Amino acid sequence: MSTFVFFGASGDLVAKKLLPAMNRLLKDGSLPSDTKIIGVSRKSWSDDDFREVVLRHAPDIVPASVSFVSGDVHDVVLPERLAKALSGQQSIFYLALSSTLYVGALSCIAETIKRGDMPDGSVRIAIEKPFGRNTDEAAELDDAIDRTVGEANVFRVDHYIQKESVQNILAYRFSNELFGGVWNERATARIEVFLHEAHTINGRGEFYDATGALNDVVQNHLLQMLAAATMDNPGQFSAARIHDARKDIFSRLRVAPHGLLRAQYEGYRETPGVAEGSETETFARIECFIDHPIWKDIPIILEAGKGLPERKSGVRMYLKQSGARICFDEQCDHEDVFEFLLAPEERTTLTVWGKKPGLVNALMPHSLTFSFSDVADAPYVDRSYDRVLYDLWRNDPSRFVSREESLAAWAFVDAARAALNATPLVMYEQSTLPHVIS
Ligand code: BG6
């Protein structure tokens, strides 16, 4: 029997992502029906109060399998209370908390393990992003892990790794000969990785103001999408090989001296929780290169922001124009593109030159599309958090971030932060896309 212990049980992540994911996993039998859920938070809730929350977001979960433990992570009585509440063979602690509480939570879990006399291998700890705010803080958290629960039990979460379309990039690249010939510097013109969101930061002012676009999504989600598109073939799908292949890309990333943009949407500073005169970026654009023989000199553009015209995220590989194309008349400026979209829908489109219909001897772009929603049995839902929880339960670390990967990603982001901070903060109107002024 397994127990999921959600720290931060009264927060948004538990309500909006983790509970609905638990609901689906239990409903479709991916998790055993005797799985238990314990919520932990500072709120002085009863079991029934938490069950009400669960009922709202996970209506199929049996209330008797849910309980609540109240306490602050620094509270000396919390480990005792938790140890008493835990009875299964396997405990999965999930830190859905502010990262400022991680060190306290890790000590609390270590103490709970001791008090509950939990055997080695029976405990997993999932830690949400952002994992610190820079290399130094990430290294401090790593030290805290070593002092408390041990690295072998830790799973650093980035739900973008678990997105269907990110895994699909690996499937396309490593399961089709077709791609081997073009997935390199000879055929690739540039790569774009983007996470555009139309919504603003409403309701998350304090968190976002201390975080910014670079730390919130570039250090993790964008770099993970980029890694899927550029990492070497790991040879086998083992956690160690995949972690190494991704780390290798991160440690070869170099910020380009151009194409940088740090911007903030107008009205951001009026959001509750945001500091007066805040310089936090709600949009970041970074150009970079990968010091790797396969990607040498290929521009990589990373772009993420909120308050933009539309929600769109994914990876686009633009191919160089083929010298051999039979372009008889107009339209010779079209580029072939491989697009792996995560939002607004999980869809892969290959746009290539094709025959223009009719009597003309000419070309036009043809789009070959596969959409995950077209093959779904029911209305399509993003199940990335389902896979996070499922992989935790089955103890598969390959789609989590390793310590070395995380540090390599931070080293790049520290350099990107320094380069971005040397540029002026540009203001943009909400629902518009800010542009680099050259
Ligand atoms: C989170 C960020 O990790 O990812 C949010 O903190 C962002 O700011 C979100 O909106 C995007 O995830 P998804 O799955 O909604 O695309």
Coordinates of C-alpha atoms and ligand atoms in Angstrom, one line a residue:
M1 CA 0.0 0.0 0.0
S2 CA 1.3 3.5 -0.9
T3 CA 0.6 6.8 0.7
F4 CA 1.1 10.2 -1.1
V5 CA 1.8 12.9 1.4
F6 CA 1.2 16.4 -0.1
F7 CA 3.0 19.2 1.7
G8 CA 1.2 22.5 0.8
A9 CA -2.1 20.7 0.7
S10 CA -4.1 24.0 0.8
G11 CA -2.3 25.4 -2.2
D12 CA -3.1 25.8 -5.9
L13 CA -0.8 23.0 -7.2
V14 CA -2.4 20.4 -5.1
A15 CA -5.9 21.6 -5.9
K16 CA -5.5 22.2 -9.6
K17 CA -2.9 19.6 -10.7
L18 CA -2.1 16.9 -8.2
L19 CA -5.6 16.0 -7.0
P20 CA -7.2 15.8 -10.5
A21 CA -4.2 13.7 -11.5
M22 CA -4.7 11.4 -8.5
N23 CA -8.4 11.1 -9.4
R24 CA -7.7 10.0 -13.0
L25 CA -5.0 7.5 -11.9
L26 CA -7.2 5.9 -9.3
K27 CA -10.2 5.9 -11.5
D28 CA -8.4 4.2 -14.4
G29 CA -6.7 1.7 -12.1
S30 CA -3.2 3.0 -12.8
L31 CA -2.8 3.3 -9.0
P32 CA -4.1 0.6 -6.7
S33 CA -7.4 1.3 -5.0
D34 CA -5.9 1.1 -1.5
T35 CA -3.6 4.2 -2.2
K36 CA -3.9 6.7 0.6
I37 CA -3.6 10.5 0.5
I38 CA -2.4 12.7 3.5
G39 CA -2.6 16.4 3.2
V40 CA -0.2 18.6 5.2
S41 CA -0.5 22.3 5.7
R42 CA -0.3 25.0 8.4
K43 CA -4.1 25.3 8.2
S44 CA -5.9 24.0 11.3
W45 CA -8.1 21.8 9.1
S46 CA -9.8 18.6 10.2
D47 CA -9.7 15.4 8.0
D48 CA -13.2 16.4 6.8
D49 CA -12.1 19.9 5.8
F50 CA -9.4 18.4 3.6
R51 CA -11.8 15.8 2.3
E52 CA -14.1 18.6 1.1
V53 CA -11.2 20.0 -0.9
V54 CA -10.5 16.6 -2.3
L55 CA -14.1 16.1 -3.2
R56 CA -14.1 19.3 -5.2
H57 CA -11.0 18.4 -7.3
A58 CA -11.0 14.6 -7.2
P59 CA -14.7 13.5 -6.9
D60 CA -13.9 9.8 -7.4
I61 CA -11.5 9.5 -4.5
V62 CA -12.9 7.5 -1.6
P63 CA -13.1 10.0 1.4
A64 CA -11.9 7.3 3.9
S65 CA -8.5 7.1 2.0
V66 CA -7.9 10.8 2.7
S67 CA -6.6 12.4 6.0
F68 CA -5.1 15.6 7.1
V69 CA -2.1 16.5 9.3
S70 CA -1.8 20.1 10.5
G71 CA 1.5 21.7 11.2
D72 CA 4.4 23.9 10.1
V73 CA 7.4 22.2 8.6
H74 CA 9.5 23.7 11.4
D75 CA 7.1 22.4 14.0
V76 CA 8.9 19.8 16.2
V77 CA 5.7 17.8 16.7
L78 CA 4.9 17.4 13.0
P79 CA 7.2 14.4 12.3
E80 CA 5.6 12.5 15.2
R81 CA 2.1 13.3 13.9
L82 CA 3.1 12.2 10.4
A83 CA 4.9 9.0 11.5
K84 CA 1.7 8.0 13.3
A85 CA -0.5 8.8 10.3
L86 CA 1.7 6.7 7.9
S87 CA 1.2 3.0 7.8
G88 CA 1.9 1.8 4.3
Q89 CA 4.9 0.0 2.8
Q90 CA 5.7 3.0 0.6
S91 CA 5.5 6.8 1.4
I92 CA 5.8 9.4 -1.3
F93 CA 6.3 12.9 0.1
Y94 CA 5.5 15.7 -2.4
L95 CA 6.8 19.2 -1.7
A96 CA 4.2 21.5 -3.3
L97 CA 5.4 24.3 -1.1
S98 CA 7.3 27.6 -1.4
S99 CA 10.9 26.7 -2.1
T100 CA 11.9 28.8 1.0
L101 CA 10.4 26.0 3.1
Y102 CA 12.2 23.1 1.3
V103 CA 15.1 22.8 3.8
G104 CA 12.7 22.8 6.8
A105 CA 10.5 20.2 5.0
L106 CA 13.4 17.9 4.2
S107 CA 14.5 17.9 7.9
C108 CA 10.9 17.2 8.9
I109 CA 10.7 14.3 6.5
A110 CA 14.0 12.9 7.7
E111 CA 12.7 13.0 11.3
T112 CA 9.5 11.4 10.2
I113 CA 11.4 8.5 8.5
K114 CA 13.4 8.0 11.8
R115 CA 10.4 8.1 14.0
G116 CA 8.4 5.9 11.8
D117 CA 11.3 3.5 11.4
M118 CA 10.7 3.4 7.7
P119 CA 13.0 1.0 5.9
D120 CA 15.4 2.1 3.1
G121 CA 13.8 2.2 -0.3
S122 CA 10.3 2.7 1.1
V123 CA 10.4 6.5 0.8
R124 CA 10.5 9.0 -2.1
I125 CA 10.6 12.7 -2.0
A126 CA 9.3 14.8 -4.9
I127 CA 10.6 18.4 -5.0
E128 CA 8.8 20.9 -7.3
K129 CA 10.5 23.6 -9.3
P130 CA 11.9 26.2 -8.8
F131 CA 14.8 24.3 -7.2
G132 CA 16.5 27.4 -5.7
R133 CA 17.0 30.7 -7.5
N134 CA 20.6 30.2 -8.8
T135 CA 23.5 27.8 -8.7
D136 CA 24.4 28.7 -5.1
E137 CA 20.9 28.1 -3.8
A138 CA 20.5 24.9 -5.7
A139 CA 23.8 23.6 -4.3
E140 CA 22.6 24.6 -0.8
L141 CA 19.5 22.5 -1.3
D142 CA 21.6 19.6 -2.5
D143 CA 23.6 19.9 0.7
A144 CA 20.4 19.9 2.7
I145 CA 19.3 16.7 0.8
D146 CA 22.6 15.0 1.7
R147 CA 22.2 15.9 5.4
T148 CA 18.6 14.7 5.5
V149 CA 16.9 12.3 3.2
G150 CA 19.7 11.4 0.8
E151 CA 19.9 12.0 -3.0
A152 CA 18.8 8.4 -3.9
N153 CA 15.3 9.1 -2.6
V154 CA 14.9 12.5 -4.3
F155 CA 12.9 13.2 -7.5
R156 CA 13.2 16.8 -8.8
V157 CA 10.0 17.5 -10.7
D158 CA 9.6 19.2 -14.0
H159 CA 6.2 18.3 -15.4
Y160 CA 7.2 19.5 -18.9
I161 CA 9.5 16.4 -19.3
Q162 CA 6.3 14.4 -18.9
K163 CA 4.3 16.3 -21.5
E164 CA 3.2 14.0 -24.3
S165 CA 4.7 16.3 -27.0
V166 CA 8.1 16.5 -25.3
Q167 CA 8.3 12.7 -25.1
N168 CA 7.1 12.7 -28.7
I169 CA 10.2 14.7 -29.8
L170 CA 12.3 11.8 -28.5
A171 CA 10.1 9.2 -30.2
Y172 CA 10.3 11.0 -33.6
R173 CA 14.0 11.5 -33.4
F174 CA 15.1 8.2 -32.1
S175 CA 12.6 5.8 -33.7
N176 CA 12.7 7.1 -37.3
E177 CA 15.6 7.0 -39.7
L178 CA 13.9 9.9 -41.5
F179 CA 15.1 12.4 -38.9
G180 CA 18.7 11.3 -38.6
G181 CA 19.7 13.1 -41.8
V182 CA 18.2 16.4 -40.9
W183 CA 18.6 16.7 -37.2
N184 CA 21.9 18.4 -37.3
E185 CA 23.8 21.6 -38.2
R186 CA 23.9 20.7 -41.9
A187 CA 20.1 20.9 -42.3
T188 CA 18.9 23.0 -39.4
A189 CA 18.7 26.8 -39.8
R190 CA 17.6 27.6 -36.2
I191 CA 15.6 26.3 -33.3
E192 CA 12.9 28.1 -31.4
V193 CA 11.7 27.1 -27.9
F194 CA 8.8 29.1 -26.6
L195 CA 6.3 29.2 -23.8
H196 CA 3.9 32.1 -24.5
E197 CA 1.0 32.6 -22.1
A198 CA -1.9 34.9 -22.5
H199 CA -2.8 35.1 -18.8
T200 CA -1.1 37.4 -16.4
I201 CA 0.3 36.5 -13.0
N202 CA -2.9 37.3 -11.1
G203 CA -3.1 35.6 -7.7
R204 CA 0.6 34.7 -7.7
G205 CA 2.2 38.2 -7.1
E206 CA 4.5 37.4 -4.3
F207 CA 5.8 34.1 -5.8
Y208 CA 6.2 35.5 -9.3
D209 CA 7.9 38.8 -8.2
A210 CA 10.6 36.8 -6.4
T211 CA 11.0 34.4 -9.4
G212 CA 10.5 36.1 -12.9
A213 CA 10.1 34.4 -16.2
L214 CA 13.7 33.2 -16.4
N215 CA 13.6 31.2 -13.2
D216 CA 9.9 30.3 -13.4
V217 CA 10.0 28.5 -16.8
V218 CA 13.2 29.0 -18.7
Q219 CA 15.5 27.3 -16.2
N220 CA 13.3 24.2 -16.3
H221 CA 10.5 23.9 -18.9
L222 CA 12.2 25.6 -21.8
L223 CA 15.5 23.9 -21.2
Q224 CA 13.8 20.5 -21.0
M225 CA 12.0 21.1 -24.3
L226 CA 15.4 22.1 -25.8
A227 CA 17.1 19.1 -24.4
A228 CA 14.5 16.7 -25.9
A229 CA 15.2 18.4 -29.3
T230 CA 19.0 18.4 -29.1
M231 CA 20.3 15.8 -26.8
D232 CA 22.4 12.9 -28.2
N233 CA 20.6 9.6 -28.5
P234 CA 21.0 8.1 -25.0
G235 CA 21.2 4.6 -26.6
Q236 CA 18.9 3.2 -24.1
F237 CA 16.1 4.6 -22.1
S238 CA 17.7 4.3 -18.7
A239 CA 17.6 7.1 -16.2
A240 CA 21.4 7.5 -16.0
R241 CA 21.8 7.7 -19.8
I242 CA 19.0 10.1 -20.2
H243 CA 20.1 12.3 -17.3
D244 CA 23.6 12.4 -18.8
A245 CA 22.5 13.2 -22.3
R246 CA 20.4 16.2 -21.0
K247 CA 23.1 17.4 -18.7
D248 CA 25.6 17.3 -21.6
I249 CA 23.4 19.8 -23.5
F250 CA 22.9 22.1 -20.6
S251 CA 26.6 22.3 -19.9
R252 CA 27.3 23.2 -23.5
L253 CA 24.9 26.1 -23.7
R254 CA 26.4 29.5 -24.3
V255 CA 24.5 32.8 -24.2
A256 CA 24.8 34.8 -27.4
P257 CA 25.7 38.5 -27.1
H258 CA 22.6 39.5 -29.1
G259 CA 18.9 38.9 -29.2
L260 CA 18.3 39.4 -25.5
L261 CA 15.1 40.9 -24.2
R262 CA 13.9 41.5 -20.7
A263 CA 10.4 42.9 -20.5
Q264 CA 7.5 43.5 -18.2
Y265 CA 3.8 44.0 -19.1
E266 CA 2.2 47.2 -18.2
G267 CA 0.2 47.0 -15.0
Y268 CA 2.3 44.2 -13.5
R269 CA 3.5 46.5 -10.7
E270 CA -0.1 47.0 -9.5
T271 CA -0.6 43.3 -8.9
P272 CA -1.0 42.5 -5.1
G273 CA 2.2 41.0 -3.8
V274 CA 4.4 42.7 -6.4
A275 CA 7.0 45.2 -5.0
E276 CA 6.7 48.8 -5.9
G277 CA 8.9 49.6 -8.8
S278 CA 9.6 45.9 -9.4
E279 CA 12.1 45.1 -12.1
T280 CA 11.0 41.5 -12.4
E281 CA 10.7 40.3 -16.0
T282 CA 7.4 38.8 -17.2
F283 CA 9.0 38.1 -20.5
A284 CA 12.5 36.9 -21.4
R285 CA 14.2 36.2 -24.7
I286 CA 17.6 34.7 -24.9
E287 CA 19.6 33.6 -27.9
C288 CA 22.2 30.9 -27.3
F289 CA 24.3 28.3 -29.0
I290 CA 25.2 24.8 -28.1
D291 CA 29.0 24.0 -28.1
H292 CA 28.4 20.6 -29.7
P293 CA 29.7 19.4 -33.1
I294 CA 26.1 18.6 -34.2
W295 CA 24.7 22.0 -33.2
K296 CA 27.7 24.3 -33.7
D297 CA 26.6 27.8 -34.8
I298 CA 22.9 27.0 -34.9
P299 CA 21.0 29.9 -33.3
I300 CA 18.7 28.7 -30.5
I301 CA 16.0 31.2 -29.4
L302 CA 14.4 30.8 -26.0
E303 CA 11.3 32.9 -25.4
A304 CA 8.8 32.9 -22.5
G305 CA 6.4 35.3 -21.1
K306 CA 2.9 36.2 -19.7
G307 CA 0.3 38.7 -20.8
L308 CA 1.1 37.8 -24.4
P309 CA -1.4 37.7 -27.3
E310 CA -1.9 33.9 -27.2
R311 CA -1.1 30.7 -25.4
K312 CA 1.4 28.8 -27.4
S313 CA 4.3 26.6 -26.3
G314 CA 6.6 24.1 -28.0
V315 CA 9.6 23.7 -30.2
R316 CA 10.2 24.6 -33.8
M317 CA 13.1 23.4 -35.9
Y318 CA 13.5 25.4 -39.1
L319 CA 15.4 23.7 -41.8
K320 CA 17.8 25.4 -44.2
Q321 CA 16.3 26.0 -47.7
S322 CA 17.2 23.1 -49.9
G323 CA 19.3 24.2 -52.9
A324 CA 17.9 21.4 -54.9
R325 CA 14.2 22.4 -54.6
I326 CA 12.2 22.6 -57.8
C327 CA 10.8 26.0 -57.3
F328 CA 9.4 27.0 -60.6
D329 CA 7.7 30.3 -60.0
E330 CA 6.7 32.3 -56.9
Q331 CA 7.0 31.5 -53.1
C332 CA 10.6 30.4 -52.9
D333 CA 11.0 31.8 -49.5
H334 CA 9.1 29.2 -47.6
E335 CA 11.1 27.3 -44.9
D336 CA 10.5 23.6 -43.9
V337 CA 9.5 23.5 -40.2
F338 CA 9.1 20.7 -37.7
E339 CA 6.8 22.0 -35.0
F340 CA 6.1 20.2 -31.7
L341 CA 3.3 22.1 -30.0
L342 CA 2.4 21.5 -26.3
A343 CA -0.2 24.3 -26.2
P344 CA -2.9 25.3 -27.2
E345 CA -3.0 21.6 -28.1
E346 CA -0.5 18.7 -28.2
R347 CA 0.2 18.6 -31.9
T348 CA 3.1 17.8 -34.2
T349 CA 3.2 19.4 -37.6
L350 CA 5.8 18.9 -40.3
T351 CA 5.6 21.6 -42.9
V352 CA 7.5 20.8 -46.1
W353 CA 7.4 21.7 -49.8
G354 CA 4.8 19.8 -51.8
K355 CA 3.2 19.9 -55.2
K356 CA 0.7 22.7 -55.8
P357 CA -2.5 21.1 -57.0
G358 CA -3.6 21.8 -60.5
L359 CA -2.1 22.1 -63.9
V360 CA 0.7 24.3 -62.6
N361 CA 4.2 23.0 -62.1
A362 CA 4.8 24.6 -58.8
L363 CA 5.3 24.1 -55.1
M364 CA 3.4 25.0 -52.0
P365 CA 3.9 24.3 -48.3
H366 CA 2.2 21.0 -47.2
S367 CA 1.5 20.5 -43.5
L368 CA 1.4 17.0 -42.1
T369 CA -0.1 17.0 -38.7
F370 CA -0.7 14.6 -35.9
S371 CA -2.8 15.8 -33.0
F372 CA -2.9 13.8 -29.7
S373 CA -6.5 14.8 -29.2
D374 CA -7.5 13.1 -32.5
V375 CA -6.6 9.7 -31.1
A376 CA -7.9 10.3 -27.5
D377 CA -10.9 8.2 -26.4
A378 CA -12.4 11.0 -24.5
P379 CA -11.9 14.8 -24.5
Y380 CA -8.1 15.3 -24.4
V381 CA -6.6 16.3 -21.0
D382 CA -2.9 17.0 -20.3
R383 CA -1.8 14.1 -18.2
S384 CA 1.7 15.4 -17.4
Y385 CA 1.1 15.5 -13.7
D386 CA -0.5 12.0 -13.8
R387 CA 2.8 10.7 -15.2
V388 CA 4.8 12.6 -12.5
L389 CA 2.8 10.8 -9.8
Y390 CA 2.7 7.5 -11.6
D391 CA 6.5 7.5 -12.2
L392 CA 7.0 8.4 -8.5
W393 CA 4.9 5.5 -7.5
R394 CA 6.7 3.1 -9.8
N395 CA 10.1 4.5 -8.9
D396 CA 11.2 5.5 -12.4
P397 CA 13.5 8.6 -12.1
S398 CA 14.2 9.0 -15.9
R399 CA 11.6 11.7 -16.4
F400 CA 12.8 13.7 -13.4
V401 CA 15.7 16.1 -13.2
S402 CA 19.0 14.8 -11.8
R403 CA 21.2 16.9 -9.5
E404 CA 23.9 17.3 -12.2
E405 CA 21.3 18.3 -14.8
S406 CA 19.8 20.9 -12.4
L407 CA 23.3 22.4 -11.6
A408 CA 24.2 22.6 -15.3
A409 CA 20.9 24.3 -16.1
W410 CA 21.5 26.8 -13.3
A411 CA 25.0 27.6 -14.5
F412 CA 23.6 28.6 -17.9
V413 CA 20.7 30.5 -16.3
D414 CA 23.1 32.4 -14.1
A415 CA 24.9 33.5 -17.2
A416 CA 21.7 34.4 -18.9
R417 CA 20.5 36.3 -15.9
A418 CA 23.7 38.4 -15.9
A419 CA 23.4 39.1 -19.6
L420 CA 19.7 40.0 -19.3
N421 CA 20.2 42.3 -16.3
A422 CA 22.7 44.3 -18.4
T423 CA 19.9 45.2 -20.8
P424 CA 17.2 47.7 -20.0
L425 CA 13.8 46.5 -18.8
V426 CA 11.3 47.1 -21.7
M427 CA 7.6 47.7 -20.9
Y428 CA 5.0 46.1 -23.2
E429 CA 1.3 46.4 -23.4
Q430 CA -0.7 43.4 -22.3
S431 CA -1.7 41.1 -25.2
T432 CA 1.2 42.2 -27.4
L433 CA 4.5 40.5 -28.1
P434 CA 7.5 42.6 -27.1
H435 CA 10.3 42.7 -29.7
V436 CA 14.0 43.1 -29.6
I437 CA 15.0 46.5 -30.8
S438 CA 18.1 46.1 -32.9
Ligands
BG6_1 C1 4.5 26.4 -14.0 C2 4.9 27.8 -13.9 O1 5.6 25.6 -13.7 O2 4.2 26.1 -15.4 C3 3.7 28.7 -14.4 O3 5.1 28.2 -12.6 C4 3.3 28.3 -15.8 O4 4.0 30.1 -14.4 C5 3.1 26.8 -15.9 O5 2.1 29.0 -16.1 C6 2.8 26.3 -17.3 O6 2.5 24.9 -17.3 P1 1.4 24.3 -18.2 O7 1.4 22.9 -17.9 O8 0.1 25.0 -17.8 O9 1.8 24.7 -19.6

